[in-house]
Short mmCIF file of C-alpha atoms in Angstrom, two decimals:
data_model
loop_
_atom_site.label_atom_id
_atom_site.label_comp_id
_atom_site.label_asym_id
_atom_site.label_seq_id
_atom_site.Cartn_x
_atom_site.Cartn_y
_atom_site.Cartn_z
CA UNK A 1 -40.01 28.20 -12.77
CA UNK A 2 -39.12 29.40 -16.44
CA UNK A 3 -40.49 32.91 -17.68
CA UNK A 4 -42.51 31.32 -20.54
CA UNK A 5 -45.03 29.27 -17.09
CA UNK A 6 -44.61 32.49 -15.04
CA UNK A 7 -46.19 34.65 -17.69
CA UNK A 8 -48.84 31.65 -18.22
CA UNK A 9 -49.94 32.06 -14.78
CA UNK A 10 -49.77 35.93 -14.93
CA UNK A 11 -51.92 35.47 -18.19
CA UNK A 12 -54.04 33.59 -16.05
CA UNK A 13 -54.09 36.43 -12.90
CA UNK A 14 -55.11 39.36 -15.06
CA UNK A 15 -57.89 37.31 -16.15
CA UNK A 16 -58.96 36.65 -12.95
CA UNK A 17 -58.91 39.94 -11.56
CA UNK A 18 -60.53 40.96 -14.62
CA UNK A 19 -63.50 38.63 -13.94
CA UNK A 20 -63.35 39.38 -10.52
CA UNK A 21 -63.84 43.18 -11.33
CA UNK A 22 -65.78 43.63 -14.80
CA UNK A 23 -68.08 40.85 -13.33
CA UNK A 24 -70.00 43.31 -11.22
CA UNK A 25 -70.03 45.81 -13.95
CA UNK A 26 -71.76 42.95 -16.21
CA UNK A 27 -74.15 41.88 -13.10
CA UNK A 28 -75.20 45.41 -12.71
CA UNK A 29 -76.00 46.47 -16.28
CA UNK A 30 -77.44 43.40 -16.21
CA UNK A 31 -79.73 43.91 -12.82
CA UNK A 32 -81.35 46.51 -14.77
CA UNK A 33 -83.90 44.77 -16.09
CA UNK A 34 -84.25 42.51 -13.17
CA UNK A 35 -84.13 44.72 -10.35
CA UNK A 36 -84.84 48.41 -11.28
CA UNK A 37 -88.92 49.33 -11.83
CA UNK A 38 -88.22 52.73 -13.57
CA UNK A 39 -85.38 55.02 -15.14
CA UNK A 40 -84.25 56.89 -12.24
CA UNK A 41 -83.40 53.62 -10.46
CA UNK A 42 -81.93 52.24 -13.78
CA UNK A 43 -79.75 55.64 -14.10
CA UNK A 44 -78.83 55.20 -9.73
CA UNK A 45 -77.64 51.54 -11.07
CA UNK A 46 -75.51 52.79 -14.37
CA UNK A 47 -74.19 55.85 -11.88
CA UNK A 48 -72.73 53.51 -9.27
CA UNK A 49 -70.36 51.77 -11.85
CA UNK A 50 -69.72 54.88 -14.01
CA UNK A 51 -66.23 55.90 -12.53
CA UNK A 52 -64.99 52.28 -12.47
CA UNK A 53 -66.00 50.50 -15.76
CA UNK A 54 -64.09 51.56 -18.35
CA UNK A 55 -60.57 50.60 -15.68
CA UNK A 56 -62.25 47.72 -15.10
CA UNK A 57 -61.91 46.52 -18.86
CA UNK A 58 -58.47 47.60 -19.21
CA UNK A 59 -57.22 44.20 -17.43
CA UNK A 60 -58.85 42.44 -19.88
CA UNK A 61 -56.77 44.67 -22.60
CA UNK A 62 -53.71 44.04 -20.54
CA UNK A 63 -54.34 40.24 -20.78
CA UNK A 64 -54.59 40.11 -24.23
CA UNK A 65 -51.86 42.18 -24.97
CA UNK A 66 -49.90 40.21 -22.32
CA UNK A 67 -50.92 36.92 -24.48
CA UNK A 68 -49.89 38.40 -27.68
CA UNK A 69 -46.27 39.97 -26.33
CA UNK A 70 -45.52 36.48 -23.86
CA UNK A 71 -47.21 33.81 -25.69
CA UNK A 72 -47.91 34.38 -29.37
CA UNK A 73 -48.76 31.33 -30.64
CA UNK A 74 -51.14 31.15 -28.37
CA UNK A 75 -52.85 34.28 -29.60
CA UNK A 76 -52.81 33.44 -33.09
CA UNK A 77 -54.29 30.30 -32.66
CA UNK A 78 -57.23 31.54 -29.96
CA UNK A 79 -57.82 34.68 -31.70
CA UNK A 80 -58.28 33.58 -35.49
CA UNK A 81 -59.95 30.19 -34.42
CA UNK A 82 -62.55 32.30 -32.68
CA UNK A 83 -62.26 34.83 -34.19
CA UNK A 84 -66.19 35.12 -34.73
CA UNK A 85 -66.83 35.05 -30.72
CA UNK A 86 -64.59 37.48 -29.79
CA UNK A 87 -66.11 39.67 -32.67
CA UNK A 88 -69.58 39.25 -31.07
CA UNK A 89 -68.24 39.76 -27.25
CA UNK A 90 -66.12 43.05 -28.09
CA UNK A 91 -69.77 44.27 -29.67
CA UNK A 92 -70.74 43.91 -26.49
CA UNK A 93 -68.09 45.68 -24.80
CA UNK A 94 -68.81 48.49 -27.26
CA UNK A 95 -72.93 48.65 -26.91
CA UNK A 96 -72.25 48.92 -22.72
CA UNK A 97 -69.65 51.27 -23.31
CA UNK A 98 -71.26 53.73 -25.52
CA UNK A 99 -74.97 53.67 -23.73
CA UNK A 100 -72.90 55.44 -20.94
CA UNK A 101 -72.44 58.07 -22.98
CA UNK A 102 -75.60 58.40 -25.11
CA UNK A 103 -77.66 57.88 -22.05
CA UNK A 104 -76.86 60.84 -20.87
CA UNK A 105 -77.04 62.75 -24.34
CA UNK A 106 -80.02 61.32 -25.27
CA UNK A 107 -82.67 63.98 -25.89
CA UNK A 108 -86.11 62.16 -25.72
CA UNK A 109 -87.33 59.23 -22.44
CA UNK A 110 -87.76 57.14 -25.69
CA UNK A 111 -84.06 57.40 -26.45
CA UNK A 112 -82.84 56.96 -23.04
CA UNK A 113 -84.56 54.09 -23.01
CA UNK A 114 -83.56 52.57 -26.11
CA UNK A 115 -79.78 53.21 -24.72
CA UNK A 116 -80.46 51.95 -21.61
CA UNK A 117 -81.49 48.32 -22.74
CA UNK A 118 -78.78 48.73 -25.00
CA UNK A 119 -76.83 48.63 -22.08
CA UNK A 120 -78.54 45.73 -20.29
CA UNK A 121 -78.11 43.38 -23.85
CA UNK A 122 -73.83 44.42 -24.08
CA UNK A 123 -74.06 44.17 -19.90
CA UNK A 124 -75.66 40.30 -20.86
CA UNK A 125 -73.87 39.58 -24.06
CA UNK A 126 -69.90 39.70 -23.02
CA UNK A 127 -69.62 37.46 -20.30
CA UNK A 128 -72.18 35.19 -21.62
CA UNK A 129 -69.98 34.43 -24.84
CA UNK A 130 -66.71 35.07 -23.13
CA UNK A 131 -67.09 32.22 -20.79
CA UNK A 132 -68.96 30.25 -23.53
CA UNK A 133 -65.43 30.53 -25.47
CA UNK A 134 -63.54 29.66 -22.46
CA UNK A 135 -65.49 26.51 -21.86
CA UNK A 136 -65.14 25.49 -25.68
CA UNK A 137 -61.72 25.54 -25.54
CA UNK A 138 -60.88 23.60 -22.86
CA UNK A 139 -62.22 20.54 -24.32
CA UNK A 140 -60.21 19.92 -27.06
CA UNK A 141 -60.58 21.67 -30.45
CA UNK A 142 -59.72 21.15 -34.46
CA UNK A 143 -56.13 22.31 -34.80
CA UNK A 144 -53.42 21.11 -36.94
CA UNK A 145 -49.90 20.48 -36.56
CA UNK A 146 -48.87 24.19 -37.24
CA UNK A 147 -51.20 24.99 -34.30
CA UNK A 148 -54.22 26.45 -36.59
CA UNK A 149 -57.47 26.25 -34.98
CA UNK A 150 -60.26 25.45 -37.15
CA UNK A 151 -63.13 24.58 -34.44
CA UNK A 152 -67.20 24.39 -36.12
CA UNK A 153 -70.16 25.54 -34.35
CA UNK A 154 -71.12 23.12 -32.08
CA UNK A 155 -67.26 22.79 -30.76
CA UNK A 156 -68.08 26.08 -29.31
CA UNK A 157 -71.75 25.53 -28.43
CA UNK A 158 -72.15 22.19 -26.87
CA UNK A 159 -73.91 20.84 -23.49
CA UNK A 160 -70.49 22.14 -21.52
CA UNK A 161 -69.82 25.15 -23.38
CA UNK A 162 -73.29 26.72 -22.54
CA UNK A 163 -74.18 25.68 -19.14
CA UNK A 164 -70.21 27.57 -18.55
CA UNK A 165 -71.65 30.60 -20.21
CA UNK A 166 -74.99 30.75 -18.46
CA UNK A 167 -73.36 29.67 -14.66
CA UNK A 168 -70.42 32.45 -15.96
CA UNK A 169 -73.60 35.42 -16.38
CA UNK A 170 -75.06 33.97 -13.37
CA UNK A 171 -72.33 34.68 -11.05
CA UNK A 172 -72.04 38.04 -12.61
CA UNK A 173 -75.46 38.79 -11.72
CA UNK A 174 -75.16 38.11 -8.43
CA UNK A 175 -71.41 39.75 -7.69
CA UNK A 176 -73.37 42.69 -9.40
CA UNK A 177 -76.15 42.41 -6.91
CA UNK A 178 -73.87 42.11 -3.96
CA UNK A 179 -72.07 45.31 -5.30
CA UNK A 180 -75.48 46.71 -5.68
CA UNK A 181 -75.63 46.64 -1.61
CA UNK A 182 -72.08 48.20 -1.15
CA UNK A 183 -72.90 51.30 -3.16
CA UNK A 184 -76.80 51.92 -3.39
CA UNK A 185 -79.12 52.45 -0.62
CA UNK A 186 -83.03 52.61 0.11
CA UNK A 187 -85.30 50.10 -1.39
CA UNK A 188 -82.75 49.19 -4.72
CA UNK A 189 -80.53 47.92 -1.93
CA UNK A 190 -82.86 45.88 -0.06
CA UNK A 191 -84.40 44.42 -3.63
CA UNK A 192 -80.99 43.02 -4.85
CA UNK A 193 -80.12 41.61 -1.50
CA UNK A 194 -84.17 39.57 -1.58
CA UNK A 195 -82.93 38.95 -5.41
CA UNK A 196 -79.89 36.79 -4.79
CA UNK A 197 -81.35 35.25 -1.90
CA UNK A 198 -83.08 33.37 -4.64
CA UNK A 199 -80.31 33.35 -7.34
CA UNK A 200 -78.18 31.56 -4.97
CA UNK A 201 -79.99 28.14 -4.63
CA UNK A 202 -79.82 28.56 -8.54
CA UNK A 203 -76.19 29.45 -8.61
CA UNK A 204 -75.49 26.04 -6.54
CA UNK A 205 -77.43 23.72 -8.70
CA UNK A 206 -75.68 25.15 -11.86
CA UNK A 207 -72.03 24.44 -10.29
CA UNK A 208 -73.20 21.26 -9.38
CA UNK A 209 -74.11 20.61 -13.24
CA UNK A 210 -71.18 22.43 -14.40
CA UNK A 211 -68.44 20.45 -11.61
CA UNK A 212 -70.12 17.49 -13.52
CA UNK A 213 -69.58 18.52 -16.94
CA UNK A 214 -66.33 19.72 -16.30
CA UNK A 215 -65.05 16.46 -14.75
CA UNK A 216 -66.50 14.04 -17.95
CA UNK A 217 -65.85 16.42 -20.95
CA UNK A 218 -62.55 17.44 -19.64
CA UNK A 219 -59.54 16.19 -18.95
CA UNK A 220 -59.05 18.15 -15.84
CA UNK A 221 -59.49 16.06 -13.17
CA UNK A 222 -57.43 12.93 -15.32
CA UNK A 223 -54.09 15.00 -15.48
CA UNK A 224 -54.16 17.03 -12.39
CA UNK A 225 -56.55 15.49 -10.30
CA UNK A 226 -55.46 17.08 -7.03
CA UNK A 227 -55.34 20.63 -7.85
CA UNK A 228 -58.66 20.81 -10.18
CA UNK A 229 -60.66 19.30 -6.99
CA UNK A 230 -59.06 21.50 -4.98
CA UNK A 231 -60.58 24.32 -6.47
CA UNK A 232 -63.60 23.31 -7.55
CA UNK A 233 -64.11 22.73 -3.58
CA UNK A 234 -62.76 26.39 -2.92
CA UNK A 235 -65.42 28.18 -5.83
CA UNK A 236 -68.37 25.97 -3.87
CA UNK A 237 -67.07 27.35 -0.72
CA UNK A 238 -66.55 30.89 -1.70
CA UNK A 239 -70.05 31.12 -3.23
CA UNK A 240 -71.10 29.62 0.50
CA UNK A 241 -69.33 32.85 1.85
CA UNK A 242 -71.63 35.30 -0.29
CA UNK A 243 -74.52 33.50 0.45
CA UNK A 244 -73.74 33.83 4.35
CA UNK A 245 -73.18 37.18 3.45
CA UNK A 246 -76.85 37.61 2.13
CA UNK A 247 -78.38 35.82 4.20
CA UNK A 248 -76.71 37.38 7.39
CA UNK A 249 -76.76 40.93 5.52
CA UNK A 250 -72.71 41.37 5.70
CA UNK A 251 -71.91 42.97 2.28
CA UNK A 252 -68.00 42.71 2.46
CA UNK A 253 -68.63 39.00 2.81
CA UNK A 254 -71.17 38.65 -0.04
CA UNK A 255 -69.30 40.81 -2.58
CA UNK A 256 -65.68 38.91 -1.75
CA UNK A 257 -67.52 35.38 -1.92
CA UNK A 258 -68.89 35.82 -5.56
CA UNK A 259 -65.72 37.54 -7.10
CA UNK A 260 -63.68 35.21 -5.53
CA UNK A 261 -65.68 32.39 -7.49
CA UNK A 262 -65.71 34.01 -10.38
CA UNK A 263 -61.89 34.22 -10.09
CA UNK A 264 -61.53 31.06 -9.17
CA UNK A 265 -63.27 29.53 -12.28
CA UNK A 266 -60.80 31.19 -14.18
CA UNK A 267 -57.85 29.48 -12.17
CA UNK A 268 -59.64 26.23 -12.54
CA UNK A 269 -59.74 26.58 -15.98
CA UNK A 270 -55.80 27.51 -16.64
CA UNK A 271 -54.43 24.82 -14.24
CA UNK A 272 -56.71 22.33 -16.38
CA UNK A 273 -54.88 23.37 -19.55
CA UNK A 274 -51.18 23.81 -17.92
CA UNK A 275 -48.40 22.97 -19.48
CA UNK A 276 -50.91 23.37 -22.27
CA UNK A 277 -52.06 26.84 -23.96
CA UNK A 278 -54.10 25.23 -26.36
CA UNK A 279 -56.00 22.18 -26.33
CA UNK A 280 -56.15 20.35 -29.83
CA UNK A 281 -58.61 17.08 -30.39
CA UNK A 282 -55.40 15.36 -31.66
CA UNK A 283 -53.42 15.30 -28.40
CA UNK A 284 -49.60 15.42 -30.75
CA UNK A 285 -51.51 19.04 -31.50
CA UNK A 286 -51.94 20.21 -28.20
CA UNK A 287 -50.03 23.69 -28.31
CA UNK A 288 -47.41 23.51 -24.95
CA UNK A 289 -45.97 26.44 -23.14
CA UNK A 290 -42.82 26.16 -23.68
CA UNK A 291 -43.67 26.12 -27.76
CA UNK A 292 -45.65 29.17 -27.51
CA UNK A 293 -42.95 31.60 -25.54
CA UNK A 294 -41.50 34.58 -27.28
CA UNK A 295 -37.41 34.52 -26.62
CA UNK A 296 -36.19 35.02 -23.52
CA UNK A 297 -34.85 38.51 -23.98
CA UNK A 298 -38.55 39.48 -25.16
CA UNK A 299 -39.64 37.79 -21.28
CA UNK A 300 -37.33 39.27 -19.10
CA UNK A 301 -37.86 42.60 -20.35
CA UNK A 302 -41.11 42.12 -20.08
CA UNK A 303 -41.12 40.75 -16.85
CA UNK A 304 -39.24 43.70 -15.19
CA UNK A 305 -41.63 46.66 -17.19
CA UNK A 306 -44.46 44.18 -15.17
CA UNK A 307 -42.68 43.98 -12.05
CA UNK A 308 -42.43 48.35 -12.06
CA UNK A 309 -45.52 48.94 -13.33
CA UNK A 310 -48.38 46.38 -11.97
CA UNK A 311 -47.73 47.89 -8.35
CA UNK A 312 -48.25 51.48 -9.40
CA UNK A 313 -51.28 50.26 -11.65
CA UNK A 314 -52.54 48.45 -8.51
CA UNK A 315 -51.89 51.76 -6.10
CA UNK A 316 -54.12 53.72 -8.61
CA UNK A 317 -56.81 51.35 -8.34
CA UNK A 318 -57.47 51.05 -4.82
CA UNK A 319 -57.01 55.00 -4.62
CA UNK A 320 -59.68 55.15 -7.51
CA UNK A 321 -61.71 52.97 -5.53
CA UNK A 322 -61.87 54.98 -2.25
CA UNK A 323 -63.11 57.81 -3.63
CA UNK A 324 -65.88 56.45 -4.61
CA UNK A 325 -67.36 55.13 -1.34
CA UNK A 326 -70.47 57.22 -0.81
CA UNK A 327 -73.98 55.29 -1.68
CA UNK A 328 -75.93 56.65 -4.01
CA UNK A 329 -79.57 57.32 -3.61
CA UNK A 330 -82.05 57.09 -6.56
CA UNK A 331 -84.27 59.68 -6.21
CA UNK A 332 -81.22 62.54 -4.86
CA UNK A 333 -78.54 61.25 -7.51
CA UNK A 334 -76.15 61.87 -4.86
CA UNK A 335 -73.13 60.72 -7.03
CA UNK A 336 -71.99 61.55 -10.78
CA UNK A 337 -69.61 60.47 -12.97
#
């Protein structure tokens, strides 16, 4: 394996865990409005992801910056082409980020309130758009030979593009749910678990749709066949597991089923582009891999930084993780951040 496809698929892991972590965060900010009936349960829900969230969003830092130092050309083209997108989904990262704060400052119930759906639009927002952009791109964009991307509106918004984006906040509403019952107890935790025994009927039907989509407005399942069904079977099954999970009231099982899936679309979606980074309607445009690598000095120091550092990043997270184990109950406030 050369550098230039190991950092693809590393590309493609800090992604995934990214998903697989900032989903929750999304599907709780987003459970707000959905599963909360006043402010002290909406503060219990913003409280239970408070020490985590802002981590949680540095993989998705690291993957960019990852992208820009491995594969440059492949950030150039992805970031100016949508440039517009991105714009919209890092105002969404901001609005969630900030209503932590101002929450808390806020002087007035009016004000509190006004951050707090502040919260739940940036909670709905990011991964709506992100996986709207993720979707787009995959099928084949406006780019010319110097790798420019130049895609219009409905190249990003089309049939494929938004039933990825509203299956993508889906699944992050209900691994947010299922995280709800790890970490928040009394009647909040029996709600969300009565909640996504309903969302998950819905959550089926929309893979169905999007399996579909994905298999005529892609070339996916043309090119690599094998693999692409392969894990389109494994995000059906792991969405099985958290609906076991809810349905038997295990919550380990429930909350490793949907971020699993959500991971999983994420792999689906790089092993459909591989050896590709970018996907241009004019196939001789197509951006490869191997055209895309920085030199291979630039990779193998970057690969050994990666291969000291991503253990000790890892270490801290789990540690971070396990001190925050004790539920929280709405009316006692029983943890802060």
């Amino acid at each position: 394996m050369t550098l230039a496809n190991l950092w693809f698929i590393l590309i493609g892991l800090l992604f995934s865990i990214f998903l697989f972590l900032e989903g929750f965060d999304f599907g709780v900010g987003m459970s707000t409005r959905f599963l909360a009936k006043d402010f002290d349960e909406r503060l219990a829900l913003m409280t239970s992801i408070g020490p985590h969230w802002d981590g949680n969003e540095t993989w998705l830092v690291t993957a960019g910056g990852a992208m820009f130092a491995s594969l440059p050309l492949m950030y150039a083209s992805l970031f100016s082409g949508y440039y517009i997108v991105l714009l919209l989904v890092l105002v969404g990262l901001i609005l969630r980020g900030v209503s932590f704060e101002f929450v808390k400052h806020a002087e007035t119930r009016t004000g509190k309130n006004i951050w707090m759906w502040t919260f739940f639009v940036g909670s709905f927002m990011a991964p709506f758009l992100l996986c709207l952009m993720l979707l787009s791109m995959v099928q084949g964009i406006p780019m010319n030979a110097n790798g420019d991307a130049f895609p219009k509106f409905f190249d990003v918004v089309n049939l494929l593009s938004v039933v990825g984006g509203v299956a993508g906040t889906l699944l992050s509403l209900v691994h947010g749910l299922n995280f709800i019952r790890l970490r928040v107890e009394g009647p909040l935790r029996d709600r969300a678990r009565k909640l996504n025994q309903i969302l998950y009927p819905i959550l089926f039907l929309g893979e169905v749709v999007f399996a579909v989509l994905v298999f005529f407005q892609t070339d996916f399942f043309t090119k690599r066949f094998g693999s692409s069904l392969f894990i389109t079977v494994l995000i059906v099954l792991f969405s099985l597991l958290g609906y076991y999970g809810v349905l038997k009231d295990k919550e380990g099982f429930s909350f490793a089923g949907s971020g699993l899936s959500l991971s999983m679309v994420i792999v689906l979606l790089f092993n459909g582009l591989f050896p590709r980074v970018m996907i241009a309607t004019n196939p001789a445009h197509s951006i490869l891999i191997k055209n895309a690598a920085n030199s291979h000095y630039t990779l193998t120091i970057m690969t050994i930084v990666a291969a000291i550092l991503i253990p000790i990043v890892a270490i801290y997270f789990i540690w971070s993780y396990t001190l925050f184990t004790k539920r929280i109950n709405p009316r006692e406030h029983t943890v802060k951040y």
